[in-house]
Coordinates of N, CA and C in Angstrom, one line a residue:
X1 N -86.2 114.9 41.8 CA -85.8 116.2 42.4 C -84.4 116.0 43.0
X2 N -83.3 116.6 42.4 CA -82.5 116.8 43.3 C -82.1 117.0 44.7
X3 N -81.5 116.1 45.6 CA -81.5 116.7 47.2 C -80.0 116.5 47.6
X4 N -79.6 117.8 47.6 CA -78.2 118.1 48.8 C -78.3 117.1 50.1
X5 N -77.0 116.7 50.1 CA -77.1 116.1 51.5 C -76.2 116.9 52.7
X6 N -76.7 117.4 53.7 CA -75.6 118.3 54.3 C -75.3 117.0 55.8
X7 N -74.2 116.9 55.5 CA -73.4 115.8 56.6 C -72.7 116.7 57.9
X8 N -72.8 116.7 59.0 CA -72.0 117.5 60.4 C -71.3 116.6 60.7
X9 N -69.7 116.6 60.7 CA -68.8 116.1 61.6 C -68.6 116.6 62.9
X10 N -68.5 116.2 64.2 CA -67.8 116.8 65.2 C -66.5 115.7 66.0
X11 N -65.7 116.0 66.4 CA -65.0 115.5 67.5 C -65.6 113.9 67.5
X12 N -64.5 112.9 67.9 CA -65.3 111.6 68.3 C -64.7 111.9 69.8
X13 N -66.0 110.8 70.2 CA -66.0 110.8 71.9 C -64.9 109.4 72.6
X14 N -64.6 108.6 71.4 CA -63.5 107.5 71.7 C -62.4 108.1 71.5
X15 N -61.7 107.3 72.3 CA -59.8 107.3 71.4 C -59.8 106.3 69.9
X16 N -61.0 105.8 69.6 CA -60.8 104.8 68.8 C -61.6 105.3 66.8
X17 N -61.8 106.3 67.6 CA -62.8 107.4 66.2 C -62.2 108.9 66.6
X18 N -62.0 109.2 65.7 CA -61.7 110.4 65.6 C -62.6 111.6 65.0
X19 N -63.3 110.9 64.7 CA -64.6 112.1 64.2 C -66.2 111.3 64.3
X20 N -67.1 111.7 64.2 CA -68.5 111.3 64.2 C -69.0 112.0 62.8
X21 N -69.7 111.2 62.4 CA -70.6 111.9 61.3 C -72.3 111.7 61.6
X22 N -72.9 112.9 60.8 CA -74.4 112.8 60.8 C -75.0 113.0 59.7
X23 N -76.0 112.6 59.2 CA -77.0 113.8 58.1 C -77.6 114.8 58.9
X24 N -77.8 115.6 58.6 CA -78.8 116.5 59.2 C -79.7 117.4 58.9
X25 N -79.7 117.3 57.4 CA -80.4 118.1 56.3 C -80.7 117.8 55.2
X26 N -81.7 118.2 54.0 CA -81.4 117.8 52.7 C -81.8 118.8 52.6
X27 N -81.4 119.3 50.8 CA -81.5 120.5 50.5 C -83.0 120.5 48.8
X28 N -83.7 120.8 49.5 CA -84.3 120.5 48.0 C -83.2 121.1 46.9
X29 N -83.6 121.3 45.4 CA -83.4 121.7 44.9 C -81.4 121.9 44.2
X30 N -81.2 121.8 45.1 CA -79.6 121.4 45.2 C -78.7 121.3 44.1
X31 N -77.7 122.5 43.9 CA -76.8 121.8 42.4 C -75.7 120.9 43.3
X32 N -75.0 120.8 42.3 CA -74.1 119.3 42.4 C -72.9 120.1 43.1
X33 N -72.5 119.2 44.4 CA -71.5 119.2 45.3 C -70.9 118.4 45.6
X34 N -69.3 118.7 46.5 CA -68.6 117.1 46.7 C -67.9 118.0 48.0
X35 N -68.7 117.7 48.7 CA -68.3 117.7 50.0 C -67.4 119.2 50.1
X36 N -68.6 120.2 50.0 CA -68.8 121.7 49.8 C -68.8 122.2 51.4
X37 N -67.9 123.3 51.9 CA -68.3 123.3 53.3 C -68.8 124.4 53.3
X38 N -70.1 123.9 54.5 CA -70.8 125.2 54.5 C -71.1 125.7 55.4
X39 N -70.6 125.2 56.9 CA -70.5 126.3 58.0 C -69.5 125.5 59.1
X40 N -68.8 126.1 59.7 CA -68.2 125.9 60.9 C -68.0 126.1 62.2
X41 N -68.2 125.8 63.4 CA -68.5 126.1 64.5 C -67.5 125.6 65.8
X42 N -66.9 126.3 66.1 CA -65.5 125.8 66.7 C -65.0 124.4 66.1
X43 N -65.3 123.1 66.6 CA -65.2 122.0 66.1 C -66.4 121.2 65.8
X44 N -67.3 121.9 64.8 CA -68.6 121.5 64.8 C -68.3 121.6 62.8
X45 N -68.4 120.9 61.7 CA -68.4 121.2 60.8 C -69.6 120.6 60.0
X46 N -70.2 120.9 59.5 CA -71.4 120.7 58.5 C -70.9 121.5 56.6
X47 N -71.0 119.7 56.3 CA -70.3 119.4 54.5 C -71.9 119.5 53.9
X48 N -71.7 119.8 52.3 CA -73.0 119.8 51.6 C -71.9 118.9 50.7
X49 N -72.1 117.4 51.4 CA -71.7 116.2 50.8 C -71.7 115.9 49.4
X50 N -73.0 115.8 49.0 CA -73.6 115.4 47.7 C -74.9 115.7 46.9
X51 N -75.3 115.9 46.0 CA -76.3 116.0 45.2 C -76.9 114.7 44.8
X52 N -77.9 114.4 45.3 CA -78.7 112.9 45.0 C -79.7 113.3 44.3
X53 N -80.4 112.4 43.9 CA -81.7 112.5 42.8 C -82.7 112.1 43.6
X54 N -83.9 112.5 44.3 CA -84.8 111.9 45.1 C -85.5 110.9 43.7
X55 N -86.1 110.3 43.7 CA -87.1 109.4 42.9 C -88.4 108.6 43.7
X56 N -89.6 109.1 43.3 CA -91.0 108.7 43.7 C -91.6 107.8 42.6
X57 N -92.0 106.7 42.8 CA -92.5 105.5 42.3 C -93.9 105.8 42.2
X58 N -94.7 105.2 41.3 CA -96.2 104.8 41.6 C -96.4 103.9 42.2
X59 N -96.0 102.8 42.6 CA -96.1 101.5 43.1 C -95.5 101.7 44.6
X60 N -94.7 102.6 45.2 CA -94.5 102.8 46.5 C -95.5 103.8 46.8
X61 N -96.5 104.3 46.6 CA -97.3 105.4 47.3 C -97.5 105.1 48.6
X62 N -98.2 103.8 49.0 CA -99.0 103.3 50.6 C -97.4 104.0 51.5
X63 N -96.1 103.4 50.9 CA -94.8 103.9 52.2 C -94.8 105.1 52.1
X64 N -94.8 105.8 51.2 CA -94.8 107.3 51.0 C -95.6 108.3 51.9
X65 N -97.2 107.5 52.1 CA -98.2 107.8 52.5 C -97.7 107.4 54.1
X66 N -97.4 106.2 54.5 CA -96.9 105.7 55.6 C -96.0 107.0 56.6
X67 N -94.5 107.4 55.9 CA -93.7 108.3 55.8 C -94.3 109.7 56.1
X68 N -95.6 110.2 55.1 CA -96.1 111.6 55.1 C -96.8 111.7 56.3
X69 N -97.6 110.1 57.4 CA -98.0 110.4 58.5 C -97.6 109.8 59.6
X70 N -96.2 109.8 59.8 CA -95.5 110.1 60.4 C -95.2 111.1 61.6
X71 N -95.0 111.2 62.6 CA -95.1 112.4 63.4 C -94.2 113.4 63.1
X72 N -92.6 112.8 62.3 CA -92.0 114.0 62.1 C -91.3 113.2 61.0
X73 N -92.5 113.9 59.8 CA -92.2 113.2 58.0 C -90.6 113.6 57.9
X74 N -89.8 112.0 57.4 CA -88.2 112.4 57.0 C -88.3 111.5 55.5
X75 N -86.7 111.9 55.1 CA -86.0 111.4 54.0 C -85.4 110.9 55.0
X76 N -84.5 109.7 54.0 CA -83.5 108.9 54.8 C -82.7 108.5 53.4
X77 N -81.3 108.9 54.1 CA -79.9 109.1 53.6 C -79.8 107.2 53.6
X78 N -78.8 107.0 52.6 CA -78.3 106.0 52.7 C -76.7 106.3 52.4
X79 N -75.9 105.9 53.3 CA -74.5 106.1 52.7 C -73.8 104.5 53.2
X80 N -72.7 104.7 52.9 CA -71.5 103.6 53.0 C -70.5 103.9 53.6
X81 N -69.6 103.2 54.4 CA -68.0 103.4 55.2 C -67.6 103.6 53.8
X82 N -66.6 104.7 53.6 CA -65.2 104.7 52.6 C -64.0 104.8 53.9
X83 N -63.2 104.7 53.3 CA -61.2 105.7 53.9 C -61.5 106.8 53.8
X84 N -60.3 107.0 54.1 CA -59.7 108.7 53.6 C -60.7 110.2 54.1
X85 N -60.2 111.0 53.3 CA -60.9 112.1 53.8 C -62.5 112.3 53.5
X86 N -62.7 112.2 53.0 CA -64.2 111.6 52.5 C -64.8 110.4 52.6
X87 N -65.3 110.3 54.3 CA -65.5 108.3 54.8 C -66.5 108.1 54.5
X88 N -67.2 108.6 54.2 CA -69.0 108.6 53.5 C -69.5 108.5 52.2
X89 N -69.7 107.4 51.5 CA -70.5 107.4 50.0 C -71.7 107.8 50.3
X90 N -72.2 108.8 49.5 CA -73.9 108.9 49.4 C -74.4 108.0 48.3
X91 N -74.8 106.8 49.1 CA -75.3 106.0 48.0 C -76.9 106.3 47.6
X92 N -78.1 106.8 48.3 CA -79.4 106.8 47.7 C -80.2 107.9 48.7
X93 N -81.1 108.4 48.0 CA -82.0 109.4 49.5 C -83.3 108.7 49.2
X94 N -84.0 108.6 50.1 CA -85.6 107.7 49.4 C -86.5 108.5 50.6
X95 N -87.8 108.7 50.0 CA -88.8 109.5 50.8 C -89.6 107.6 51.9
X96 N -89.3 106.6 51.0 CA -89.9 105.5 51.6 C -89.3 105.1 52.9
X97 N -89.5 104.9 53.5 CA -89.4 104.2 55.2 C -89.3 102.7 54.9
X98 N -90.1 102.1 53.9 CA -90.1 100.1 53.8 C -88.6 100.4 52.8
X99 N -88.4 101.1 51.9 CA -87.1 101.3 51.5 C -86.1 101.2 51.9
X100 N -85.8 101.9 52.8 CA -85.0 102.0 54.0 C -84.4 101.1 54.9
X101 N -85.7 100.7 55.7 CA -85.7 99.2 55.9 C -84.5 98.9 55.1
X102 N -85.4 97.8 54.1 CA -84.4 97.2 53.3 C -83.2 97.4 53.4
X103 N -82.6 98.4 53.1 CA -81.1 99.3 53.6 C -80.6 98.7 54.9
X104 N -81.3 98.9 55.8 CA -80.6 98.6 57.1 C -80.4 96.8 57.2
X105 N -81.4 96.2 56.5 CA -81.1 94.6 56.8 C -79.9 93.8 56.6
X106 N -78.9 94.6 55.6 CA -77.8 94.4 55.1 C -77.0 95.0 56.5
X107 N -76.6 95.7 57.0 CA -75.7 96.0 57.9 C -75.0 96.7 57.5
X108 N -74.5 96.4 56.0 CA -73.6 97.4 55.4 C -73.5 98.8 54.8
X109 N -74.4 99.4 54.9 CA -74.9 100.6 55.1 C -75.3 101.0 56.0
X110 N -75.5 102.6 56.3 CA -76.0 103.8 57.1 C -77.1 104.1 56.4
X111 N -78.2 103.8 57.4 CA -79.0 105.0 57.3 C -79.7 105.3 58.3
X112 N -79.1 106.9 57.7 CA -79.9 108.4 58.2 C -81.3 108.9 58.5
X113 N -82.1 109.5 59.3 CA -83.4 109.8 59.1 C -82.9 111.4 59.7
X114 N -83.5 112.1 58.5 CA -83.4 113.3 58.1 C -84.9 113.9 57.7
X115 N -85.0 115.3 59.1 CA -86.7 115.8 58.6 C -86.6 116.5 57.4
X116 N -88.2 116.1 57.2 CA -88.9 116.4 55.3 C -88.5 118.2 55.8
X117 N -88.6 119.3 54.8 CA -88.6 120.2 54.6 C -89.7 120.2 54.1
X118 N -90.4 121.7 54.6 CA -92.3 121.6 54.2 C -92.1 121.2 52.6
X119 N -91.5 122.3 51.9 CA -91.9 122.2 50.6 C -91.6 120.9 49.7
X120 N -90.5 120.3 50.5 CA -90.6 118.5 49.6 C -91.5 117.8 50.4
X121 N -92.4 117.8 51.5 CA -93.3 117.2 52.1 C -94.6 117.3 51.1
X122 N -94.7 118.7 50.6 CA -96.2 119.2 49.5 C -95.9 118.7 48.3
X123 N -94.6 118.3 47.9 CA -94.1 118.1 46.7 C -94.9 116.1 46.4
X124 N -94.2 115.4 47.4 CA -94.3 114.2 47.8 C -95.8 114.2 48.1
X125 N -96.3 114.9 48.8 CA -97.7 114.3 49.1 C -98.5 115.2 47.8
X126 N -98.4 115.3 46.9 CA -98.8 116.4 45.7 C -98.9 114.8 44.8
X127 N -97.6 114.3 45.1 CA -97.4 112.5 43.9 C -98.6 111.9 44.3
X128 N -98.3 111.6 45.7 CA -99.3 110.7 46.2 C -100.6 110.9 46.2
X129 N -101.3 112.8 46.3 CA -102.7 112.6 45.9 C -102.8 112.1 44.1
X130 N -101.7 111.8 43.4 CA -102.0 111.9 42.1 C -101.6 110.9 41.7
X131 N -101.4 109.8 42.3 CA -101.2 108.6 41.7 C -101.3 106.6 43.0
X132 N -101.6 107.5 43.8 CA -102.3 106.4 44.7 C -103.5 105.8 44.6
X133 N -103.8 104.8 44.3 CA -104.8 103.7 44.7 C -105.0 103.4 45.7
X134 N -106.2 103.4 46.9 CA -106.5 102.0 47.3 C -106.6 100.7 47.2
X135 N -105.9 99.8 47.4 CA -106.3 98.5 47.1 C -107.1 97.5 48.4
X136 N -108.4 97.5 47.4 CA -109.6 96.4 48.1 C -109.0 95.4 49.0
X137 N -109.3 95.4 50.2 CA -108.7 94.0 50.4 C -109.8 92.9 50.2
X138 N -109.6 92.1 50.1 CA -110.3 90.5 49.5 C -110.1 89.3 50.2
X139 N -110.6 88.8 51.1 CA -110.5 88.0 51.8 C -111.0 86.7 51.1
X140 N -109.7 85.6 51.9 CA -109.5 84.7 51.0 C -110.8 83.2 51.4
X141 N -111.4 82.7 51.0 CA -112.3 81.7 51.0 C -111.0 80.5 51.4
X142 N -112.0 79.9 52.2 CA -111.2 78.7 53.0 C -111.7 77.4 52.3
X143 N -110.9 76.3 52.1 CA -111.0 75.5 51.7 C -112.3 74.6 51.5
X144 N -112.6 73.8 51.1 CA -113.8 72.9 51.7 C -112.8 71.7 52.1
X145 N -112.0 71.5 52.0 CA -110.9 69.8 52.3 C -111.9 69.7 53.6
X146 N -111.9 68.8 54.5 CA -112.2 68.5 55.9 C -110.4 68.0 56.7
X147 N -109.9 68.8 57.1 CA -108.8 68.2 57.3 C -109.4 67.2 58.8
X148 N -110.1 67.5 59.5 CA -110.4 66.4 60.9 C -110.5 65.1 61.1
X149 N -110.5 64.3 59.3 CA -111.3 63.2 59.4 C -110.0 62.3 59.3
X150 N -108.9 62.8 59.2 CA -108.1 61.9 59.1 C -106.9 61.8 60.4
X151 N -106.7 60.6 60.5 CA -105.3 61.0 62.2 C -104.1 60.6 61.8
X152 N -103.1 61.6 62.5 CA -101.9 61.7 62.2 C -101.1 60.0 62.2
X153 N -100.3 59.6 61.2 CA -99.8 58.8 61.6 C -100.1 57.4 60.9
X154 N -101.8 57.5 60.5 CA -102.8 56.1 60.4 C -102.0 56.2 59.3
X155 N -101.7 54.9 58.7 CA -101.7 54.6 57.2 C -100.1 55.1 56.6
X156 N -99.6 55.3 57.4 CA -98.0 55.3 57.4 C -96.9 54.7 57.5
X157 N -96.4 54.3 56.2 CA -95.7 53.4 55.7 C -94.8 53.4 56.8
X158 N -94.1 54.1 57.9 CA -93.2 54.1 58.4 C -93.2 54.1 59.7
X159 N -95.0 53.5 60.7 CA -95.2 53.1 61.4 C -95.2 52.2 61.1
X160 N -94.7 50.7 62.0 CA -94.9 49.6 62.0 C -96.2 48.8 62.2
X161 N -96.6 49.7 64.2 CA -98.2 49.2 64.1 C -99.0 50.3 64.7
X162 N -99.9 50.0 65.0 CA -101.0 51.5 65.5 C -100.8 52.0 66.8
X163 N -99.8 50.9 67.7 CA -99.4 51.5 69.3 C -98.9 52.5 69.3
X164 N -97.5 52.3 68.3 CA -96.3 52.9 67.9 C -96.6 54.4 67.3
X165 N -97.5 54.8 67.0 CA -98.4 56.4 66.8 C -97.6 57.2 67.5
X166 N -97.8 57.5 68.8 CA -97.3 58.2 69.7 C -96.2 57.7 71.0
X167 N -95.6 56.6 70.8 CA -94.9 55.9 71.2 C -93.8 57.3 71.2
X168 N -92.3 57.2 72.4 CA -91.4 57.9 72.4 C -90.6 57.2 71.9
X169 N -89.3 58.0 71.1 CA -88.5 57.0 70.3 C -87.5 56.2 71.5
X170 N -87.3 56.5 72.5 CA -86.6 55.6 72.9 C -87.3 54.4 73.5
X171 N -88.8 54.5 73.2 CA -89.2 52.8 73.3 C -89.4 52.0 72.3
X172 N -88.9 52.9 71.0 CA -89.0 52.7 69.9 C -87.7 51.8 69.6
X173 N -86.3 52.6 70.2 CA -84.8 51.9 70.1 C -84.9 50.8 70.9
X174 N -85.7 50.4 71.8 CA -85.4 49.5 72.6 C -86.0 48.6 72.2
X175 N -87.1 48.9 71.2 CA -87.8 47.6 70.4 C -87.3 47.2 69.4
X176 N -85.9 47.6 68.9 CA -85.4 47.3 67.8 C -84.1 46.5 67.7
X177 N -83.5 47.0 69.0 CA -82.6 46.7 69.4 C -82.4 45.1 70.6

């Protein structure tokens, strides 16, 4: 599904920025834009940046699902620093939240959390009743080994004698030396 991204510039609050940017919207349905302006408010501006492709996985459902119960279901923008008049690449929109993640572990990206709009909320949770699994959990059987019967250390080429086990190394240097 196509999603508009609408970006708000205002004023920066340093001498060292001159503007701030936000996401603040997506647009379902969205034709293609490049930083389209679409309202202005003294020095308050809000761009309809770009047109992204949302994309839903079958193998991400559980984040999706995660995301839909949520207290306040979002998309999350991913963009990048550029220059110039246009400082923002829209690099990805993802309905996943573990996705995202990912995004932020790098540093080198922005990301946004932008609330769902009802109708891509019904859309997204419409995938998920139709292609989500539960997966069983299976708890794993523990060994039979006995690890207890053996002591750290016995039979260790690189103890000398059996004192020397738990001996500290510096009574160890002073036996060597």
């Amino acid at each position: 599904m196509p999603l508009g991204v609408v970006l708000r510039r205002l004023p920066g609050v340093t001498r060292w920025a001159s503007y701030s940017w936000k996401a603040v919207a997506v647009l379902p349905g969205a034709g293609p834009a490049d930083w389209q302006e679409l309202r202005r408010d003294s020095e308050a501006v809000e761009y309809h940046a770009a047109t992204l492709t949302l994309n839903l996985h079958g193998a991400e459902t559980e984040a999706y699902l995660h995301g839909l119960s949520a207290q306040v279901p979002a998309i999350y923008v991913v963009m990048r620093e550029e220059g110039g008049e246009q400082p923002l690449d829209m690099v990805l929109v993802t309905a996943s939240p573990y996705e995202a993640q990912d995004y932020t572990d790098s540093g080198e990206e922005i990301v946004e959390k932008v609330p769902m709009p009802d109708g891509l909320m019904a859309w997204v949770q419409a995938f998920v009743t139709d292609f989500h699994h539960d997966e069983v959990f299976i708890k794993r059987k523990r060994d039979k080994k006995r690890t207890d019967l053996t002591q750290d250390g016995i039979g260790d080429p690189r103890i000398a004698g059996a004192g020397d086990i738990y001996a500290s190394p510096a009574r160890q240097r002073r036996r060597v030396h």
